[in-house]
Coordinates of N, CA and C in Angstrom, one line a residue:
Chain N
E1 N 95.2 95.6 115.2 CA 94.3 95.9 115.3 C 93.2 95.8 116.0
P2 N 92.7 95.7 117.0 CA 92.1 95.6 118.5 C 90.3 94.7 116.9
E3 N 89.9 93.1 118.1 CA 88.7 92.1 117.3 C 88.6 91.8 118.6
V4 N 87.5 91.0 117.7 CA 86.3 90.8 119.0 C 86.9 89.0 119.2
T5 N 87.2 88.4 119.9 CA 87.7 86.7 120.1 C 86.2 86.0 120.5
Q6 N 86.2 85.0 120.7 CA 84.9 83.7 121.0 C 86.0 83.0 120.9
T7 N 85.3 82.0 121.9 CA 85.5 80.2 122.4 C 84.2 79.6 122.9
P8 N 85.2 78.9 122.3 CA 86.0 77.8 121.8 C 84.9 77.7 120.3
S9 N 85.4 77.4 118.9 CA 86.2 77.9 117.5 C 84.2 76.2 117.6
H10 N 85.1 75.9 117.8 CA 83.5 74.6 117.8 C 83.3 73.9 118.6
Q11 N 82.1 73.4 119.3 CA 81.6 72.9 120.2 C 80.5 72.0 119.4
V12 N 80.6 70.5 120.0 CA 79.9 69.8 120.0 C 79.0 69.2 121.3
T13 N 77.3 69.6 120.9 CA 77.1 68.9 122.3 C 76.0 67.7 122.4
Q14 N 75.5 67.2 123.2 CA 73.9 66.4 123.1 C 72.7 66.5 123.7
M15 N 71.5 66.8 122.3 CA 70.1 67.3 122.5 C 70.2 67.3 124.7
G16 N 70.0 68.5 125.1 CA 68.9 68.7 126.0 C 70.0 69.3 127.1
Q17 N 71.5 69.3 127.2 CA 72.9 69.5 127.9 C 73.0 70.8 127.7
E18 N 73.4 71.5 127.9 CA 73.7 73.2 128.5 C 74.8 73.5 127.6
V19 N 75.0 75.0 127.2 CA 76.2 75.1 126.6 C 76.3 76.5 127.1
I20 N 77.7 76.4 127.0 CA 78.5 78.4 127.6 C 79.1 79.0 126.3
L21 N 79.0 79.7 125.6 CA 79.3 80.3 124.1 C 79.9 81.4 124.7
R22 N 81.3 81.9 124.8 CA 82.1 82.8 125.0 C 82.6 83.0 124.2
C23 N 82.6 85.3 124.6 CA 83.2 86.4 123.4 C 83.6 86.9 124.5
V24 N 84.8 88.2 123.7 CA 85.6 89.1 124.5 C 85.8 89.8 123.6
P25 N 84.4 90.7 123.5 CA 84.2 92.2 122.6 C 85.6 92.7 122.8
I26 N 85.8 93.7 122.0 CA 86.3 95.3 121.8 C 86.9 95.7 123.1
S27 N 88.4 96.5 123.6 CA 88.0 96.5 125.1 C 87.4 97.7 125.9
N28 N 87.1 99.0 124.5 CA 86.4 99.8 125.1 C 85.4 99.9 124.3
H29 N 84.9 99.6 123.5 CA 83.2 98.3 123.6 C 81.9 99.0 124.1
L30 N 80.8 99.2 124.2 CA 79.3 99.6 125.2 C 78.9 98.1 124.6
Y31 N 78.5 97.9 123.7 CA 77.2 97.5 123.1 C 77.5 96.4 122.8
F32 N 76.5 94.6 123.3 CA 77.4 93.5 122.6 C 76.0 93.4 122.5
Y33 N 76.3 91.9 121.6 CA 74.7 91.5 120.6 C 76.1 90.0 120.2
W34 N 74.3 89.1 121.2 CA 75.0 88.2 119.3 C 74.1 87.3 118.8
Y35 N 74.7 86.7 117.4 CA 73.8 86.9 116.0 C 74.1 85.0 115.8
R36 N 73.3 84.3 115.2 CA 73.4 83.3 114.4 C 73.7 82.7 113.5
Q37 N 74.2 81.7 113.1 CA 73.6 82.1 110.9 C 73.3 80.2 111.1
I38 N 72.5 79.6 110.8 CA 71.9 78.3 110.0 C 72.5 78.0 109.2
L39 N 73.1 76.9 108.9 CA 74.2 77.3 107.7 C 73.3 77.0 106.3
G40 N 73.7 77.7 105.6 CA 73.0 78.4 104.3 C 71.6 79.0 104.1
Q41 N 72.0 79.6 105.6 CA 70.4 80.8 105.5 C 71.4 81.7 106.6
K42 N 70.5 83.6 106.3 CA 70.9 84.2 106.9 C 71.3 84.8 107.7
V43 N 72.7 85.7 108.4 CA 72.6 85.9 109.6 C 72.0 86.8 110.9
E44 N 71.0 86.1 111.8 CA 69.5 86.5 112.8 C 70.5 87.3 114.2
F45 N 69.7 88.8 114.1 CA 70.2 88.7 115.4 C 69.5 88.0 116.7
L46 N 69.7 87.5 117.3 CA 69.1 86.9 119.1 C 69.2 87.7 119.7
V47 N 70.4 88.8 120.6 CA 70.0 90.0 121.3 C 71.0 90.9 121.6
S48 N 70.6 92.2 122.2 CA 72.5 93.2 122.1 C 72.2 94.5 123.8
F49 N 72.7 93.8 123.8 CA 73.4 94.3 125.8 C 74.0 95.2 125.4
Y50 N 73.3 96.1 126.4 CA 74.0 97.8 126.9 C 73.8 97.5 128.5
N51 N 75.0 97.9 129.3 CA 74.8 98.9 130.4 C 74.5 97.6 131.4
N52 N 74.8 96.6 131.0 CA 74.8 94.9 132.3 C 72.8 94.7 132.2
E53 N 72.7 95.1 131.0 CA 71.0 94.7 131.1 C 70.6 94.1 129.2
I54 N 69.8 93.7 129.0 CA 69.2 93.2 127.1 C 68.8 94.5 127.4
S55 N 69.0 95.0 125.6 CA 68.7 96.4 125.6 C 67.5 96.2 124.2
E56 N 67.7 95.2 123.6 CA 67.0 94.3 122.2 C 67.2 92.6 122.4
K57 N 66.1 92.5 122.3 CA 66.0 91.0 122.0 C 64.7 90.2 120.6
S58 N 65.2 89.1 120.3 CA 64.5 89.1 118.8 C 63.3 88.0 119.5
E59 N 62.2 88.1 118.6 CA 61.6 86.4 118.8 C 62.4 84.8 119.2
I60 N 63.4 84.5 118.8 CA 64.8 83.3 118.8 C 65.1 83.4 120.2
F61 N 65.3 84.5 120.7 CA 66.0 84.2 122.0 C 64.8 84.0 123.0
D62 N 64.6 82.9 123.2 CA 63.3 82.6 124.3 C 63.9 82.5 125.6
D63 N 63.3 81.9 126.8 CA 64.0 81.7 127.9 C 64.9 80.5 128.0
Q64 N 64.7 79.8 126.4 CA 66.1 78.9 126.7 C 67.8 79.7 126.5
F65 N 68.0 80.3 126.4 CA 68.8 81.7 126.0 C 69.3 83.1 127.4
S66 N 70.4 83.0 127.7 CA 70.3 83.7 128.3 C 71.7 84.7 128.4
V67 N 71.7 85.5 128.9 CA 73.1 86.8 128.1 C 73.9 86.9 129.6
E68 N 75.2 86.8 129.1 CA 75.5 87.6 131.2 C 77.5 88.5 130.3
R69 N 77.8 89.0 131.4 CA 78.4 89.5 131.1 C 79.1 89.7 133.1
P70 N 80.3 88.3 132.8 CA 80.3 87.6 134.4 C 81.2 88.8 134.4
D71 N 82.1 89.4 134.1 CA 83.5 90.2 134.5 C 83.5 91.3 133.6
G72 N 84.5 92.3 133.6 CA 85.3 93.3 132.8 C 85.3 93.0 131.2
S73 N 85.2 91.6 131.4 CA 85.9 91.3 129.9 C 85.3 90.3 129.0
N74 N 84.4 89.9 129.7 CA 83.7 88.3 128.5 C 82.0 88.9 128.5
F75 N 81.8 88.5 127.6 CA 80.5 87.7 127.4 C 80.0 87.2 127.5
T76 N 79.0 86.5 127.5 CA 78.3 84.4 127.2 C 77.3 84.3 127.1
L77 N 77.1 83.8 125.8 CA 75.3 83.0 125.8 C 75.5 81.8 126.2
K78 N 74.3 81.7 127.0 CA 74.5 80.1 127.7 C 73.2 80.4 126.7
I79 N 72.8 78.2 126.7 CA 71.6 78.0 125.7 C 71.7 77.0 127.1
R80 N 70.2 77.2 127.8 CA 70.3 75.4 128.5 C 69.6 74.6 128.7
S81 N 69.5 74.2 126.8 CA 68.9 72.8 127.1 C 68.7 72.8 125.3
T82 N 69.5 72.1 125.0 CA 70.1 72.8 123.1 C 68.5 71.3 122.6
K83 N 68.5 71.9 121.7 CA 67.9 71.0 121.0 C 68.8 71.0 119.8
L84 N 68.1 70.3 118.4 CA 69.0 70.1 117.5 C 68.7 71.2 116.6
E85 N 67.9 71.9 116.9 CA 67.8 72.8 115.4 C 68.7 74.2 116.0
D86 N 68.9 74.0 117.4 CA 70.2 75.2 118.4 C 71.7 75.0 117.2
S87 N 71.5 74.0 116.1 CA 73.2 74.1 115.5 C 73.2 75.0 114.8
A88 N 74.0 76.0 114.5 CA 74.4 76.4 113.9 C 75.9 77.3 114.1
M89 N 76.4 78.1 113.6 CA 76.8 79.0 114.3 C 76.7 80.5 114.7
Y90 N 76.9 80.6 116.0 CA 76.5 81.5 116.5 C 78.0 82.8 116.4
F91 N 78.0 84.3 116.3 CA 78.6 85.5 116.4 C 78.3 86.4 117.3
C92 N 79.5 86.7 117.9 CA 79.4 87.7 118.9 C 79.7 88.8 118.1
A93 N 79.0 90.3 118.7 CA 79.8 91.4 118.0 C 80.0 92.6 119.3
S94 N 80.7 93.6 118.7 CA 80.5 94.7 120.2 C 80.7 96.3 118.9
S95 N 80.2 96.9 119.3 CA 79.9 99.3 118.9 C 80.6 99.5 119.4
E96 N 81.4 100.4 119.8 CA 80.9 101.8 120.3 C 80.1 102.6 120.4
G97 N 79.2 102.4 118.4 CA 78.3 103.7 118.4 C 77.0 101.9 117.2
R98 N 77.4 102.6 116.3 CA 76.2 101.6 115.5 C 77.4 100.2 114.1
T99 N 78.3 101.1 114.4 CA 79.3 100.2 113.9 C 79.3 98.8 114.6
Q100 N 79.0 97.6 113.6 CA 79.7 96.2 114.7 C 80.9 95.5 114.0
Y101 N 81.6 95.3 114.4 CA 82.2 94.3 115.0 C 82.2 92.8 115.2
F102 N 82.6 91.4 114.5 CA 82.6 90.1 114.5 C 83.2 89.4 114.6
G103 N 83.1 88.6 115.7 CA 83.6 87.8 116.2 C 84.0 86.7 115.1
P104 N 85.2 85.4 115.3 CA 85.0 84.0 114.6 C 84.0 83.3 114.3
G105 N 82.7 83.5 115.3 CA 81.6 82.7 115.5 C 82.5 81.5 116.1
T106 N 81.1 80.7 117.3 CA 81.6 79.4 117.0 C 80.2 78.4 116.6
R107 N 81.0 77.5 115.8 CA 80.0 76.5 115.5 C 79.8 75.9 116.2
L108 N 78.8 75.6 116.6 CA 77.9 74.4 117.2 C 77.2 73.4 116.7
L109 N 77.3 72.1 117.3 CA 76.4 71.3 116.9 C 76.3 70.4 117.7
V110 N 74.6 70.3 117.5 CA 74.1 69.6 118.4 C 73.5 68.1 118.5
L111 N 73.9 67.1 119.0 CA 73.3 65.8 117.7 C 72.7 65.4 118.6
Chain Q
A1 N 59.4 98.9 110.7 CA 60.3 97.5 110.2 C 61.6 97.7 109.2
Q2 N 62.9 97.5 109.2 CA 63.4 97.2 108.7 C 63.3 96.3 107.7
S3 N 64.2 95.9 106.2 CA 64.6 94.7 105.4 C 65.4 95.7 104.7
V4 N 66.2 94.5 104.0 CA 67.0 94.2 103.5 C 66.8 93.4 101.9
T5 N 67.2 93.8 101.2 CA 66.7 92.8 100.0 C 67.9 93.0 98.6
Q6 N 68.6 91.2 99.2 CA 70.2 90.8 98.0 C 69.3 90.7 96.9
L7 N 69.5 91.0 95.3 CA 69.2 90.5 94.7 C 70.2 89.6 94.3
G8 N 70.2 88.4 94.0 CA 70.4 87.3 93.5 C 71.9 86.6 94.5
S9 N 71.5 85.2 94.7 CA 72.0 84.3 96.0 C 73.0 84.2 95.3
H10 N 73.4 84.2 94.1 CA 75.2 83.7 93.7 C 75.5 84.8 92.1
V11 N 76.5 85.6 91.9 CA 76.7 86.2 91.3 C 78.4 85.9 90.9
S12 N 78.3 85.4 89.2 CA 79.7 84.3 89.2 C 80.5 85.7 87.8
V13 N 81.7 86.0 87.9 CA 82.7 87.0 86.6 C 83.5 86.5 87.0
S14 N 84.1 87.4 85.8 CA 85.8 86.5 85.9 C 87.2 87.1 85.8
E15 N 87.9 86.5 86.9 CA 89.3 87.8 87.3 C 89.1 89.4 86.5
G16 N 89.0 90.3 86.4 CA 89.2 91.8 85.9 C 87.8 92.1 85.8
A17 N 87.1 90.5 85.7 CA 85.4 91.9 85.6 C 85.2 92.6 86.5
L18 N 83.6 93.7 86.4 CA 83.4 94.4 87.6 C 82.7 93.5 88.3
V19 N 82.7 94.2 89.2 CA 81.9 93.2 90.1 C 80.3 94.0 90.3
L20 N 79.3 94.1 90.8 CA 77.9 94.5 90.7 C 77.1 93.2 92.0
L21 N 76.6 93.9 92.7 CA 76.3 93.2 94.2 C 75.3 93.4 94.8
R22 N 73.8 93.8 94.6 CA 72.8 94.8 94.6 C 72.1 94.2 95.5
C23 N 71.9 95.0 96.6 CA 71.0 95.7 97.8 C 70.3 96.3 97.5
N24 N 68.7 96.3 98.0 CA 68.3 97.6 98.3 C 67.4 97.4 99.8
Y25 N 67.0 97.7 100.8 CA 66.6 98.3 101.7 C 65.8 99.1 101.9
S26 N 64.5 98.8 103.1 CA 63.7 99.5 103.5 C 63.5 100.1 105.0
S27 N 63.4 101.4 105.2 CA 63.7 101.6 106.6 C 63.0 102.0 107.1
S28 N 62.1 102.8 108.0 CA 60.5 104.0 108.2 C 61.8 105.1 109.1
V29 N 63.4 105.0 109.7 CA 64.3 106.1 110.2 C 64.8 106.0 109.0
P30 N 65.6 107.1 108.8 CA 67.0 107.5 108.1 C 68.6 106.3 108.6
P31 N 68.7 104.9 107.2 CA 69.2 104.6 108.1 C 71.5 103.9 108.1
Y32 N 71.3 103.6 108.3 CA 72.6 103.4 107.9 C 72.9 102.4 107.6
L33 N 74.1 101.9 107.1 CA 73.6 101.0 105.9 C 75.4 99.9 106.1
F34 N 75.7 98.7 105.8 CA 76.2 98.1 106.0 C 76.6 97.4 104.6
W35 N 78.3 96.7 104.3 CA 78.3 95.3 103.5 C 79.6 95.2 104.5
Y36 N 79.2 93.9 104.3 CA 80.1 92.3 105.3 C 80.6 91.8 104.6
V37 N 81.7 91.7 104.3 CA 82.0 89.5 103.9 C 82.8 88.9 104.5
Q38 N 81.8 87.8 104.4 CA 82.8 85.9 104.8 C 83.4 85.2 103.9
Y39 N 84.6 84.6 104.1 CA 84.9 84.4 103.1 C 84.9 82.8 104.4
P40 N 84.6 82.2 103.5 CA 85.0 80.6 104.0 C 85.3 80.0 104.8
N41 N 84.3 79.7 106.3 CA 85.0 79.0 107.8 C 85.1 80.4 107.9
Q42 N 85.1 81.3 108.3 CA 85.3 82.7 108.9 C 84.3 83.4 109.3
G43 N 84.7 84.7 110.2 CA 83.1 85.5 110.6 C 83.2 85.9 109.8
L44 N 82.2 87.7 110.3 CA 82.2 88.3 109.4 C 82.7 89.8 108.9
Q45 N 83.4 90.0 108.3 CA 83.9 91.3 107.7 C 83.6 92.4 107.6
L46 N 83.9 93.7 108.2 CA 83.5 95.2 108.1 C 83.6 95.5 106.5
L47 N 83.3 95.2 105.4 CA 83.4 96.1 104.3 C 83.6 97.4 103.6
L48 N 82.1 97.6 104.3 CA 82.7 99.5 104.7 C 81.3 99.5 104.7
K49 N 80.5 101.0 105.1 CA 79.3 101.3 106.0 C 78.9 103.3 104.7
Y50 N 77.6 102.7 104.4 CA 77.1 104.8 104.8 C 76.4 105.3 107.2
T51 N 76.9 106.1 106.9 CA 76.5 106.7 107.8 C 75.7 108.0 108.0
S52 N 75.2 108.9 106.7 CA 74.9 109.5 106.5 C 75.8 110.8 106.2
A53 N 77.3 110.8 105.5 CA 77.6 111.2 104.9 C 78.1 110.9 103.9
A54 N 78.7 110.9 103.3 CA 79.2 110.6 101.9 C 78.3 109.8 101.6
T55 N 78.2 109.8 100.7 CA 76.9 108.6 99.7 C 77.3 107.7 98.5
L56 N 78.5 108.5 98.3 CA 79.9 107.0 97.7 C 81.0 107.1 98.9
V57 N 80.9 106.3 99.2 CA 81.7 104.7 100.4 C 82.9 103.9 99.4
K58 N 83.8 104.2 100.2 CA 84.9 103.1 99.6 C 85.5 102.6 101.2
G59 N 85.4 101.3 101.0 CA 85.6 100.3 101.6 C 87.2 99.7 101.0
I60 N 87.2 98.7 101.8 CA 88.6 97.8 101.9 C 88.4 97.0 100.6
N61 N 90.0 96.4 100.2 CA 90.0 96.1 98.9 C 89.5 95.9 98.2
G62 N 89.2 97.8 97.5 CA 88.4 98.4 96.5 C 87.7 98.4 96.1
F63 N 86.9 97.9 96.6 CA 84.9 97.6 97.0 C 84.7 99.1 97.5
E64 N 83.1 99.8 96.9 CA 82.8 101.2 96.9 C 81.3 100.7 96.7
A65 N 80.5 101.8 97.3 CA 78.7 101.8 97.4 C 78.7 103.0 97.4
E66 N 77.8 102.9 97.1 CA 76.9 104.4 96.3 C 75.2 103.6 97.1
F67 N 75.0 104.9 98.4 CA 73.3 105.1 99.2 C 72.7 106.2 97.7
K68 N 72.3 105.4 97.3 CA 70.9 106.3 96.7 C 69.3 106.1 97.3
K69 N 68.9 107.2 98.0 CA 68.0 107.3 98.6 C 66.9 107.0 97.6
S70 N 66.7 107.4 96.9 CA 65.7 107.6 95.6 C 65.5 106.5 95.0
E71 N 66.6 105.6 95.3 CA 65.9 104.2 94.8 C 66.1 103.2 95.6
T72 N 66.1 103.9 96.8 CA 66.2 103.5 98.7 C 67.6 102.0 98.0
S73 N 68.4 101.8 97.3 CA 70.0 100.9 96.9 C 70.8 101.2 97.7
F74 N 71.6 100.6 98.2 CA 73.3 100.2 98.7 C 74.3 99.5 98.0
H75 N 73.9 99.5 95.8 CA 75.0 97.9 95.7 C 76.2 98.6 95.8
L76 N 77.0 97.9 95.7 CA 78.3 97.1 96.1 C 79.1 96.7 94.3
T77 N 79.9 97.5 94.0 CA 81.1 97.7 92.9 C 82.7 97.3 93.6
K78 N 83.1 96.8 92.4 CA 84.9 96.5 92.7 C 84.6 97.0 91.2
P79 N 85.7 97.5 90.7 CA 86.5 97.2 88.9 C 86.5 96.5 88.5
S80 N 87.7 96.0 89.6 CA 88.2 94.5 88.2 C 88.0 93.3 90.0
A81 N 87.3 92.3 89.1 CA 87.6 91.7 90.0 C 88.9 90.5 90.6
H82 N 88.8 89.9 91.5 CA 90.3 90.0 92.1 C 89.2 87.8 92.4
M83 N 90.9 86.6 92.4 CA 90.1 85.4 93.1 C 89.7 85.6 94.0
S84 N 90.7 86.8 94.8 CA 90.8 86.6 96.4 C 89.4 87.4 96.8
D85 N 88.7 87.8 95.9 CA 86.9 88.0 96.3 C 86.3 87.1 96.6
A86 N 86.3 86.2 96.1 CA 85.8 85.0 96.1 C 84.9 84.9 97.7
A87 N 83.6 84.9 97.8 CA 83.5 85.1 99.3 C 81.9 85.1 98.6
E88 N 81.3 85.2 100.4 CA 79.7 86.0 100.6 C 79.7 87.1 101.1
Y89 N 78.8 87.6 100.3 CA 78.8 89.1 100.9 C 77.8 90.0 101.5
F90 N 76.9 89.6 102.6 CA 75.9 90.7 103.5 C 75.6 91.6 103.4
C91 N 74.7 92.6 103.0 CA 74.4 93.9 103.2 C 73.5 93.4 104.5
A92 N 73.7 95.1 105.1 CA 73.0 95.2 106.5 C 72.2 96.7 106.5
V93 N 70.9 96.7 107.4 CA 70.8 98.1 107.6 C 71.2 97.7 109.3
S94 N 71.1 98.9 110.2 CA 70.7 99.3 111.4 C 69.3 100.4 111.7
G95 N 69.5 99.9 112.8 CA 68.6 101.2 113.1 C 68.5 101.6 114.0
N96 N 68.4 103.0 113.8 CA 68.7 104.8 114.7 C 69.3 104.6 115.8
Q97 N 69.7 103.6 116.3 CA 70.9 104.4 117.4 C 71.5 102.6 118.2
A98 N 72.8 103.0 119.4 CA 73.0 101.8 118.9 C 73.2 101.0 120.2
G99 N 73.1 100.2 119.4 CA 72.6 98.3 120.4 C 71.5 98.4 120.1
T100 N 71.4 98.5 119.2 CA 70.2 97.8 118.3 C 70.5 97.1 117.0
A101 N 69.8 95.7 116.2 CA 70.1 94.9 115.4 C 70.9 95.6 114.5
L102 N 71.2 94.7 113.6 CA 71.5 94.8 112.6 C 70.5 93.7 111.5
I103 N 70.0 94.2 110.8 CA 69.2 93.2 109.7 C 70.2 92.7 108.3
F104 N 70.3 91.7 108.3 CA 70.8 91.2 107.2 C 70.2 90.7 106.6
G105 N 70.9 90.8 105.3 CA 70.1 90.3 103.7 C 70.3 88.8 103.2
K106 N 70.1 88.4 102.2 CA 70.7 87.2 102.9 C 71.8 86.1 102.2
G107 N 71.8 87.2 101.4 CA 73.2 86.9 100.8 C 73.6 87.3 99.8
T108 N 74.5 87.4 98.7 CA 75.2 86.9 97.7 C 76.4 86.5 97.5
T109 N 76.5 85.4 97.1 CA 78.1 84.6 97.0 C 78.5 84.9 95.7
L110 N 79.7 85.0 95.7 CA 80.4 85.9 95.2 C 81.3 84.7 94.0
S111 N 81.7 84.3 93.2 CA 82.2 83.5 92.9 C 83.8 83.9 91.3
V112 N 85.1 84.1 91.5 CA 85.4 84.2 90.5 C 85.8 84.0 89.8
S113 N 85.4 83.2 88.5 CA 86.7 82.6 87.7 C 88.0 83.2 86.8
S114 N 88.8 82.5 86.9 CA 89.8 82.6 86.5 C 89.9 82.9 84.1

């Protein structure tokens, strides 16, 4: 069964450093998403992406965040200058329609 | 605006007992509703979804949910809990087209005792 994959599974970084989180969506899906889950809190939407552009973004997705589909398979989330409060689990998801399928997540720890 | 409220952050049941996890939603458009399950240190797995077809939806692992428009509810049930059901369960509502955000509830942690 096709699934969304994410790398790395864990990442530790220093405050102010740039990080890139990678995702490989399900191959025939056209819509891609990033969500985050701060420890003990609910899952929050960051951004959705379709046809090589952002289709929707939340207030959380400020100028320090960017997304890219650099090739036909990968979908990335870049955080330019990480802050302590960026520590969270980041989930990638993809969909054909409204049903979104999630990857296993990347746990980001900012020190 | 859409929102989801999950009543009860923690539910405890005995093995073999009925599981009932509550979800109420608010949506200005006909909603698509979802339940996801998150096992410890894992991602979100789709349990079931309501997409405006049958109001009683069956999912994986013996779970089902009933969409009640009059009550704006989409409660998740399972007739007989198993130890392996222990996890966190999230109810979510989708916008009216593909590519829009899923809005999640705060989640309900289900504990199952023997």
